[in-house]
PDB file of N, CA and C in Angstrom:
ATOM      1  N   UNK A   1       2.852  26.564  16.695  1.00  0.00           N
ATOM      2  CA  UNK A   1       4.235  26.471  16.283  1.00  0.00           C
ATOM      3  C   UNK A   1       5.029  25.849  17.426  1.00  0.00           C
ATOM      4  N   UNK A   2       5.931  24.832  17.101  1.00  0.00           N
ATOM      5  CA  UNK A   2       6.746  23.914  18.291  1.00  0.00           C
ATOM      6  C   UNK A   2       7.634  24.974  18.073  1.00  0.00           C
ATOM      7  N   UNK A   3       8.613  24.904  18.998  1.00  0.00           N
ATOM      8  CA  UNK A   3      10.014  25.241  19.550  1.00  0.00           C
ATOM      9  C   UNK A   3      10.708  23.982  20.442  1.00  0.00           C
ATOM     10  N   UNK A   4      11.992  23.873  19.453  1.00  0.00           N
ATOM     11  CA  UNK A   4      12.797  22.612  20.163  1.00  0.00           C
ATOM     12  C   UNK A   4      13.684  23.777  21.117  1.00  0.00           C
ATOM     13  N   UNK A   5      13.614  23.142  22.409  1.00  0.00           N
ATOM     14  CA  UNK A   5      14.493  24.236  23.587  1.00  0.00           C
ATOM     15  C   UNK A   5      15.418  23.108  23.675  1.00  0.00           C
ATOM     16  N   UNK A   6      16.992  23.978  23.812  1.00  0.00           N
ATOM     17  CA  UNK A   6      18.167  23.108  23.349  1.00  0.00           C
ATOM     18  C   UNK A   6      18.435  22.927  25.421  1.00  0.00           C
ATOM     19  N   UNK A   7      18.521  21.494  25.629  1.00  0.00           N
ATOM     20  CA  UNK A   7      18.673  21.190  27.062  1.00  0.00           C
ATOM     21  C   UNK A   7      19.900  20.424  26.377  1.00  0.00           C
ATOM     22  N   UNK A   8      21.041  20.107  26.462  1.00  0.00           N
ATOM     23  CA  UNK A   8      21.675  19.143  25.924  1.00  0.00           C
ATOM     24  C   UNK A   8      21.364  18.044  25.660  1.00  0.00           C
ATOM     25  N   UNK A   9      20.552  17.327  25.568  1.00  0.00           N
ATOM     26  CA  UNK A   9      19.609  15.961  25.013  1.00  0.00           C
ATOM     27  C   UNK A   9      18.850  16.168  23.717  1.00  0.00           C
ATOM     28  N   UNK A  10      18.449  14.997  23.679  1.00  0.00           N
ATOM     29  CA  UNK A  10      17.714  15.014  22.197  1.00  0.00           C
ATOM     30  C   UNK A  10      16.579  15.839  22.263  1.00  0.00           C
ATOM     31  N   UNK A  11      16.313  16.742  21.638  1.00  0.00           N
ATOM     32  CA  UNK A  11      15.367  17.570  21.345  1.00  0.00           C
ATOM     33  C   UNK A  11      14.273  17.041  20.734  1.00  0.00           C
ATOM     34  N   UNK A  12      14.108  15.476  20.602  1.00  0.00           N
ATOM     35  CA  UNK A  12      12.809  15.687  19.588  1.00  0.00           C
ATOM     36  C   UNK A  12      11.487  14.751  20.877  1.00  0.00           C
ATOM     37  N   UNK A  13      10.432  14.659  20.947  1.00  0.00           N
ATOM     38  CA  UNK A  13       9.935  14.217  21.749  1.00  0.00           C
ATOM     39  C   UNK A  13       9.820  13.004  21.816  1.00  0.00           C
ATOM     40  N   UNK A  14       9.798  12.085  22.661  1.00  0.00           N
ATOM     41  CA  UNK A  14      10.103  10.586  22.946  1.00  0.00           C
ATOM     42  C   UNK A  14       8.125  10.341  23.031  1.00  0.00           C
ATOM     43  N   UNK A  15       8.223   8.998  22.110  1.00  0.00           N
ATOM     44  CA  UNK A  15       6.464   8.399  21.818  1.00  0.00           C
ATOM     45  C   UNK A  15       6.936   7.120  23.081  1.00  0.00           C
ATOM     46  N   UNK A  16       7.740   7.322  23.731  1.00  0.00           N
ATOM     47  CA  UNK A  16       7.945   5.905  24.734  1.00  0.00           C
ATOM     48  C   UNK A  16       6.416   6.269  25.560  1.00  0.00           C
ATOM     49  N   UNK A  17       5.766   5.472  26.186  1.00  0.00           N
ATOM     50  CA  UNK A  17       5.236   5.396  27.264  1.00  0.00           C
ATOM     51  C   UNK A  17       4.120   6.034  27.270  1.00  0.00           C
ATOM     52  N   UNK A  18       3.754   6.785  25.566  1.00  0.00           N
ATOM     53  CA  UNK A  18       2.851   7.679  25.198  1.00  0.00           C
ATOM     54  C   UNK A  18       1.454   6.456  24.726  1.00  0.00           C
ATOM     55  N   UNK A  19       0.308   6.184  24.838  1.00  0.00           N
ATOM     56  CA  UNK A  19      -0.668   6.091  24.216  1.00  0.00           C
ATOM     57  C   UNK A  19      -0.662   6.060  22.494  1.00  0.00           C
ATOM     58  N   UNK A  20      -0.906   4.956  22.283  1.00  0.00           N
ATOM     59  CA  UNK A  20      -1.039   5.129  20.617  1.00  0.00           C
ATOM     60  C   UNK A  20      -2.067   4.539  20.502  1.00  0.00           C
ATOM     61  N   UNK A  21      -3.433   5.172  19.205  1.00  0.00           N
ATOM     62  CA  UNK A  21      -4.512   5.020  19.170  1.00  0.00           C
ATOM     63  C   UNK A  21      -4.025   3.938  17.551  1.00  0.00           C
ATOM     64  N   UNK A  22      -4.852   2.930  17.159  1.00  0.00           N
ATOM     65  CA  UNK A  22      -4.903   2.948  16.341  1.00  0.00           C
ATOM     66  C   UNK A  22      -6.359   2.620  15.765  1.00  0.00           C
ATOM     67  N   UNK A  23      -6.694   2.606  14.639  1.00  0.00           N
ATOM     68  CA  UNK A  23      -8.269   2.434  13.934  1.00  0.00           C
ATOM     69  C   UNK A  23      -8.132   0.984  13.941  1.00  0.00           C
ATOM     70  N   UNK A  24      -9.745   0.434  14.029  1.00  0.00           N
ATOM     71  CA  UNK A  24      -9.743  -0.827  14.139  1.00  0.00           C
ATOM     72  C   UNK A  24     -10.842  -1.184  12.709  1.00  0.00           C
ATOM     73  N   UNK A  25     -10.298  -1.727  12.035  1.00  0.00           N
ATOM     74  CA  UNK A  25     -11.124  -2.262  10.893  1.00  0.00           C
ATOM     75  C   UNK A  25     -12.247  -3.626  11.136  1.00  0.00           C
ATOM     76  N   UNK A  26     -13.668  -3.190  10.449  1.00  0.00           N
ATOM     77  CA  UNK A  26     -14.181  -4.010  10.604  1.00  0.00           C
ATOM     78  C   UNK A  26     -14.268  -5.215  10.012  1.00  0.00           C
ATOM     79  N   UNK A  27     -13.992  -5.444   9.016  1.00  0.00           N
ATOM     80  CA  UNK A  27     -13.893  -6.747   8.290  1.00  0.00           C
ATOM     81  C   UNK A  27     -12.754  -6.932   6.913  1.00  0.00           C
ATOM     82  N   UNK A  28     -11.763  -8.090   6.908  1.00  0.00           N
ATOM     83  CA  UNK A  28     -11.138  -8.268   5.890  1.00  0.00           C
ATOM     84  C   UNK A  28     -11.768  -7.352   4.562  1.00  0.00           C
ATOM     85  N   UNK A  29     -10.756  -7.078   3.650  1.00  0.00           N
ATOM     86  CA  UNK A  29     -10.827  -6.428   2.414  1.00  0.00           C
ATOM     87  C   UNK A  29     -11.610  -5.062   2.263  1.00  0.00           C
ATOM     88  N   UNK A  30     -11.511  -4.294   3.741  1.00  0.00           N
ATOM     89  CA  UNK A  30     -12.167  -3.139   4.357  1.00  0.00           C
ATOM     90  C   UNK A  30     -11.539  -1.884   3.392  1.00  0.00           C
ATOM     91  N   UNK A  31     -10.118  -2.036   3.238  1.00  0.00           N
ATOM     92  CA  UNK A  31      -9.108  -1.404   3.072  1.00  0.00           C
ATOM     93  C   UNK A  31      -8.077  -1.969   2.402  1.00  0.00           C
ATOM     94  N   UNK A  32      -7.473  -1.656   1.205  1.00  0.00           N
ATOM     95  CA  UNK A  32      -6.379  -2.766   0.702  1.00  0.00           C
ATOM     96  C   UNK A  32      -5.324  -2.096   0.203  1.00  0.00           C
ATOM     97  N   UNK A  33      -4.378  -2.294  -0.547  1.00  0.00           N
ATOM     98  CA  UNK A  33      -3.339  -1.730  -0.672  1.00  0.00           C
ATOM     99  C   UNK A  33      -3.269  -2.001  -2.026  1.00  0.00           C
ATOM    100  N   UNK A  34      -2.501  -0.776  -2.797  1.00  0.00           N
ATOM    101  CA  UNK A  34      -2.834  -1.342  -4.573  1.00  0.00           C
ATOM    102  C   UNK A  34      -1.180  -0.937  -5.072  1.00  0.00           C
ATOM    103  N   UNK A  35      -0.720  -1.320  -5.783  1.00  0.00           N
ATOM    104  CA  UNK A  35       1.005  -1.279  -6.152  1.00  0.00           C
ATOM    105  C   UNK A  35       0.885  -1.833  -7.207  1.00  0.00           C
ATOM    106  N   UNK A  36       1.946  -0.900  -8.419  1.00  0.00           N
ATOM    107  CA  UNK A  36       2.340  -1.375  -9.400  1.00  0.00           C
ATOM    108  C   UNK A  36       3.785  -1.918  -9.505  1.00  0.00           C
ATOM    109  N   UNK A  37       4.877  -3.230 -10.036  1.00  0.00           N
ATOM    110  CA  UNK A  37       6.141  -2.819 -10.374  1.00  0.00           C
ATOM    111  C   UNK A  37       6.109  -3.145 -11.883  1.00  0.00           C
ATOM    112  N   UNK A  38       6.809  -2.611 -12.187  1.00  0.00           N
ATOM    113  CA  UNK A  38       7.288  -2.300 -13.918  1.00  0.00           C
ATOM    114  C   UNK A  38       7.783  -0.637 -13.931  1.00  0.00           C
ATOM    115  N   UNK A  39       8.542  -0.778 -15.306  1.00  0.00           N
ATOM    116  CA  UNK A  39       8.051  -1.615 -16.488  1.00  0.00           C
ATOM    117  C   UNK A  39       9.403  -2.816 -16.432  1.00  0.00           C
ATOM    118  N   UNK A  40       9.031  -3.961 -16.863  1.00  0.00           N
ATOM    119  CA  UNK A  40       9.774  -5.091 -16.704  1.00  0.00           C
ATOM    120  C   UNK A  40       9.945  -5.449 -18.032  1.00  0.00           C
ATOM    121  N   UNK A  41      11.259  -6.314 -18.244  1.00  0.00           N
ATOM    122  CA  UNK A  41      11.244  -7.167 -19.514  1.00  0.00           C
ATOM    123  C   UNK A  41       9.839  -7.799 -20.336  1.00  0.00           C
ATOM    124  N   UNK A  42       9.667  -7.989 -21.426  1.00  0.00           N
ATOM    125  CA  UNK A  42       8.423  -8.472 -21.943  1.00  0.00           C
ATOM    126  C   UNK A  42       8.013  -9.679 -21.713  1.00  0.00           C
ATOM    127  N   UNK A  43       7.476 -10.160 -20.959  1.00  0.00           N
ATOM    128  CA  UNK A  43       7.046 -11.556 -20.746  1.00  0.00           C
ATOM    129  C   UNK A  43       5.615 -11.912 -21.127  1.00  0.00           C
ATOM    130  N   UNK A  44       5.441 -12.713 -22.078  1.00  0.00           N
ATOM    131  CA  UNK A  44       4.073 -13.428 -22.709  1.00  0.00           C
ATOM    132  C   UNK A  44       3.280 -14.704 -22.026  1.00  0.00           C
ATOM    133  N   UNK A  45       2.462 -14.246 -21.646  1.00  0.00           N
ATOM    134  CA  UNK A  45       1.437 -14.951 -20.890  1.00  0.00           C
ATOM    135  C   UNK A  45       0.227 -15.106 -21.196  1.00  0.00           C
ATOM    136  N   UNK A  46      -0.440 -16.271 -21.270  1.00  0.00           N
ATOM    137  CA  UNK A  46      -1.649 -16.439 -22.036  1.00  0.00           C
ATOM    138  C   UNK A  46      -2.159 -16.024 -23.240  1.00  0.00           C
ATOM    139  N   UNK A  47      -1.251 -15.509 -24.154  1.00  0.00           N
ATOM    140  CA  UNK A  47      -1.401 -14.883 -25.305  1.00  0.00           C
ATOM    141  C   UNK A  47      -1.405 -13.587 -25.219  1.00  0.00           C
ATOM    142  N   UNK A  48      -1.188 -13.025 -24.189  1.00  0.00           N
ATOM    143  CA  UNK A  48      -0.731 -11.283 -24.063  1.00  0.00           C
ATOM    144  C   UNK A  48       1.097 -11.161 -23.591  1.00  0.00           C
ATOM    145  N   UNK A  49       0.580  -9.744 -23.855  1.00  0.00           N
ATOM    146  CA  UNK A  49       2.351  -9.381 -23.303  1.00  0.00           C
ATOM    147  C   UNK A  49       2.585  -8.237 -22.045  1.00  0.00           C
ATOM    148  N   UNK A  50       2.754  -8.601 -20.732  1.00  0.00           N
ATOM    149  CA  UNK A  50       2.681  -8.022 -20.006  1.00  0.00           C
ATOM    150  C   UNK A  50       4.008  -7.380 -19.323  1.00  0.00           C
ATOM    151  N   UNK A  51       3.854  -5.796 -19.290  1.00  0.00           N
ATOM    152  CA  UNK A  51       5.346  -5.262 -18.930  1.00  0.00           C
ATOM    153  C   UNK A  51       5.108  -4.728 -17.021  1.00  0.00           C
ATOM    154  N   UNK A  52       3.946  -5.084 -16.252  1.00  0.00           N
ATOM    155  CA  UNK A  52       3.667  -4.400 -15.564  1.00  0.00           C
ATOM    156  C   UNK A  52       2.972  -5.865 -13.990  1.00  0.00           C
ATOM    157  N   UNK A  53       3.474  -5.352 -13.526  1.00  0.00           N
ATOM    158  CA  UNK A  53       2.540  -6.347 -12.269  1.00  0.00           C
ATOM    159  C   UNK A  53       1.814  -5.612 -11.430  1.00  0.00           C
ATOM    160  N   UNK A  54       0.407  -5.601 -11.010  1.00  0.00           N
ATOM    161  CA  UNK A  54      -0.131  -5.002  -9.723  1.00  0.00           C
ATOM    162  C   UNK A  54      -0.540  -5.944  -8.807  1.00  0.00           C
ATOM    163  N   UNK A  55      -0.170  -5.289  -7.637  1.00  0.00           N
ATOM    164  CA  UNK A  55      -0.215  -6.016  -6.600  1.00  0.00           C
ATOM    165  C   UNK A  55      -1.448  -5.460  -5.621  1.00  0.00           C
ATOM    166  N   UNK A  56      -1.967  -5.904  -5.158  1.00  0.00           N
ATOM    167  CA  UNK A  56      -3.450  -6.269  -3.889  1.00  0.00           C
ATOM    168  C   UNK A  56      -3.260  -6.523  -3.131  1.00  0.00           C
ATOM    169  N   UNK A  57      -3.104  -6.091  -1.883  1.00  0.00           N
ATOM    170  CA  UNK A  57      -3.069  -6.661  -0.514  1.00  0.00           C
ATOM    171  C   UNK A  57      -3.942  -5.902   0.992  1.00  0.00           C
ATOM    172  N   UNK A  58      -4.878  -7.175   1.305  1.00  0.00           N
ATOM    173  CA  UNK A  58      -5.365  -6.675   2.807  1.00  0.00           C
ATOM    174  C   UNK A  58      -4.903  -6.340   3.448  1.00  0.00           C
ATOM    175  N   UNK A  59      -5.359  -5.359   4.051  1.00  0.00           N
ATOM    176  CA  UNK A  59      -4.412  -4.590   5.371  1.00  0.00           C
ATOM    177  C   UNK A  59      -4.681  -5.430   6.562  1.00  0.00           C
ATOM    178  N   UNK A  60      -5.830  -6.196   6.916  1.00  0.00           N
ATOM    179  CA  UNK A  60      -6.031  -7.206   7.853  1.00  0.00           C
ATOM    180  C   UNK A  60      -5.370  -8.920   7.796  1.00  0.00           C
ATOM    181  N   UNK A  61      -5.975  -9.224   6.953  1.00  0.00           N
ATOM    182  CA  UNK A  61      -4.697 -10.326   6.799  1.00  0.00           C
ATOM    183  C   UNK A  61      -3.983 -10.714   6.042  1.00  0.00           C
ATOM    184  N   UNK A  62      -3.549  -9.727   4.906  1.00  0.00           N
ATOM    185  CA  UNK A  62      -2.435  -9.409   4.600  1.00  0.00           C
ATOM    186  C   UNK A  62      -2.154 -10.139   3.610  1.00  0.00           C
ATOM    187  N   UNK A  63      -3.631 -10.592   2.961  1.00  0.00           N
ATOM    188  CA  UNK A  63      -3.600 -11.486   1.502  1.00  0.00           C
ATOM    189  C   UNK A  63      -3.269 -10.740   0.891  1.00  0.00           C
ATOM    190  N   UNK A  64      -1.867 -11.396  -0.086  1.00  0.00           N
ATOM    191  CA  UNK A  64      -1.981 -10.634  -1.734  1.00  0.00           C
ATOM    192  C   UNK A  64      -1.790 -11.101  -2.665  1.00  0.00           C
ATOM    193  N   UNK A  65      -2.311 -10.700  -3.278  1.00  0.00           N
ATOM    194  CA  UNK A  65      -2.575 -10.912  -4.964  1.00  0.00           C
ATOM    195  C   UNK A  65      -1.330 -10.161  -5.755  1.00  0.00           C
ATOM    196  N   UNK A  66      -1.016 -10.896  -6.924  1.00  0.00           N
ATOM    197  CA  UNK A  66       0.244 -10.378  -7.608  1.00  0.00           C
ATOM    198  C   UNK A  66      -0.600 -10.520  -9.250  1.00  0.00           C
ATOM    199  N   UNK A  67      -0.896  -9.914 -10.175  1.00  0.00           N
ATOM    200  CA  UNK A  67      -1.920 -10.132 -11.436  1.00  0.00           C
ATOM    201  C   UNK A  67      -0.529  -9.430 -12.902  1.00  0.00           C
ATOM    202  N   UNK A  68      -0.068 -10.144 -13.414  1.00  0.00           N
ATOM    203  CA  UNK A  68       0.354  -9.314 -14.296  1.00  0.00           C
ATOM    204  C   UNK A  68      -0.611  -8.934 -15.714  1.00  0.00           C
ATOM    205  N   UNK A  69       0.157  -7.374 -15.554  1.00  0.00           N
ATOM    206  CA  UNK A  69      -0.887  -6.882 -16.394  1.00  0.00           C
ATOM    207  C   UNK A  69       0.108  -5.940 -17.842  1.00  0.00           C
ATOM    208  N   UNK A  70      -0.787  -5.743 -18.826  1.00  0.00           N
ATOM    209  CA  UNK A  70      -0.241  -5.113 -19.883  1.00  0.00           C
ATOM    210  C   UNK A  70       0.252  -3.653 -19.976  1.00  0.00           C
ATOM    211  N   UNK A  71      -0.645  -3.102 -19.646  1.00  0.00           N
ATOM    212  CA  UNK A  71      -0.191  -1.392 -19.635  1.00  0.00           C
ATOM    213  C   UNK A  71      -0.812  -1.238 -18.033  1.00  0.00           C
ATOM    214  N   UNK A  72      -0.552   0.259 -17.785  1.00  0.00           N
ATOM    215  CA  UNK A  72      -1.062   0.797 -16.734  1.00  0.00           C
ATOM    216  C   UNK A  72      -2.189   1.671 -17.076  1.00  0.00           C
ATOM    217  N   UNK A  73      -2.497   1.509 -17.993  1.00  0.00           N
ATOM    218  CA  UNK A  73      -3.798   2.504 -18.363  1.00  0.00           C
ATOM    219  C   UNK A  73      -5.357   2.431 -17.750  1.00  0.00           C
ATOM    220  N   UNK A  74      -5.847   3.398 -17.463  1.00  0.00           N
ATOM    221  CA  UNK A  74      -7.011   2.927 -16.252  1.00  0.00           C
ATOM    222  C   UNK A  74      -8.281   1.563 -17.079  1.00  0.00           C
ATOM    223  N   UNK A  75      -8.457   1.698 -18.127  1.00  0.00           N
ATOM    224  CA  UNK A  75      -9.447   0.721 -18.809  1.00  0.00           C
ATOM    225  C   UNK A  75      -8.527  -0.377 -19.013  1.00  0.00           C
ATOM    226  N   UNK A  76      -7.573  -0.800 -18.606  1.00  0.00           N
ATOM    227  CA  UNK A  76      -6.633  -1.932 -18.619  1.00  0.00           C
ATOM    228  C   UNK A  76      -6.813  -2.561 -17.036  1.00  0.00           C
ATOM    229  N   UNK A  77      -6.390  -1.561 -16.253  1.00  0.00           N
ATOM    230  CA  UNK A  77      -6.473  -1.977 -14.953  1.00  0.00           C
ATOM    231  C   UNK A  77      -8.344  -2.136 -14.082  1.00  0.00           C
ATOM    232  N   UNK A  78      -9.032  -1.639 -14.597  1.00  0.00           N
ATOM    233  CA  UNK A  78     -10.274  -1.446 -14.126  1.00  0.00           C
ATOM    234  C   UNK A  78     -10.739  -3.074 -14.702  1.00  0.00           C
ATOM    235  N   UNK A  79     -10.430  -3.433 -15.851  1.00  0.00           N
ATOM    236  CA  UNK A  79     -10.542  -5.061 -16.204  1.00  0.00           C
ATOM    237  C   UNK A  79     -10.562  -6.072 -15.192  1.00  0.00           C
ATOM    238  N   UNK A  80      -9.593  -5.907 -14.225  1.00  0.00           N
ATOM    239  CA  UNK A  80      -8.977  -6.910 -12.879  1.00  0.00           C
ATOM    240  C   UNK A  80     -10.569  -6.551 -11.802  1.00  0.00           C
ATOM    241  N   UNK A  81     -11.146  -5.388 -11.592  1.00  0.00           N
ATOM    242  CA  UNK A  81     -12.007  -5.103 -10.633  1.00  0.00           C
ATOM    243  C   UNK A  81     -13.419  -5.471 -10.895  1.00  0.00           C
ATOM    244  N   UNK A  82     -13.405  -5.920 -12.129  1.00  0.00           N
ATOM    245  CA  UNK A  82     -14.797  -6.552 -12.657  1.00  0.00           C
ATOM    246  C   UNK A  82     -15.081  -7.732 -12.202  1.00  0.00           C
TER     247      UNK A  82
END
């Protein structure tokens, strides 16, 4: 359990000058990032109607992919990973 001891200064601890570890990934698309936005106006694309966009992006170099998609339902979205 911390205890902030009131000295008249900021009580919370300063990360200045402290060591920061971070993980080092071994190769692009190690790790990615997955995001939905919607639900959006109906927009028709290729003969579907998509209310939803997911987005893909490497955490290493930071490619992303933008795919619009129809629903958010997992056998909708599992389609894109095939």
């Amino acid at each position: 359990q911390l205890r902030a001891m009131h000295t008249g200064k900021n009580s919370i601890p300063s990360t200045k000058n402290k060591v920061q570890y971070h993980e080092t990934l071994g190769y692009p698309f190690q790790r990615v990032y997955l995001d939905t936005i919607g639900p959006l106006t109906h927009v028709g694309i290729k003969g579907s109607t998509c209310k939803h966009i997911l987005t893909v992006q490497d955490e290493i170099t930071r490619y992303l992919v933008a795919l619009p998609v129809s629903s958010l339902e997992e056998k909708t979205l599992l389609k894109y990973f095939n």
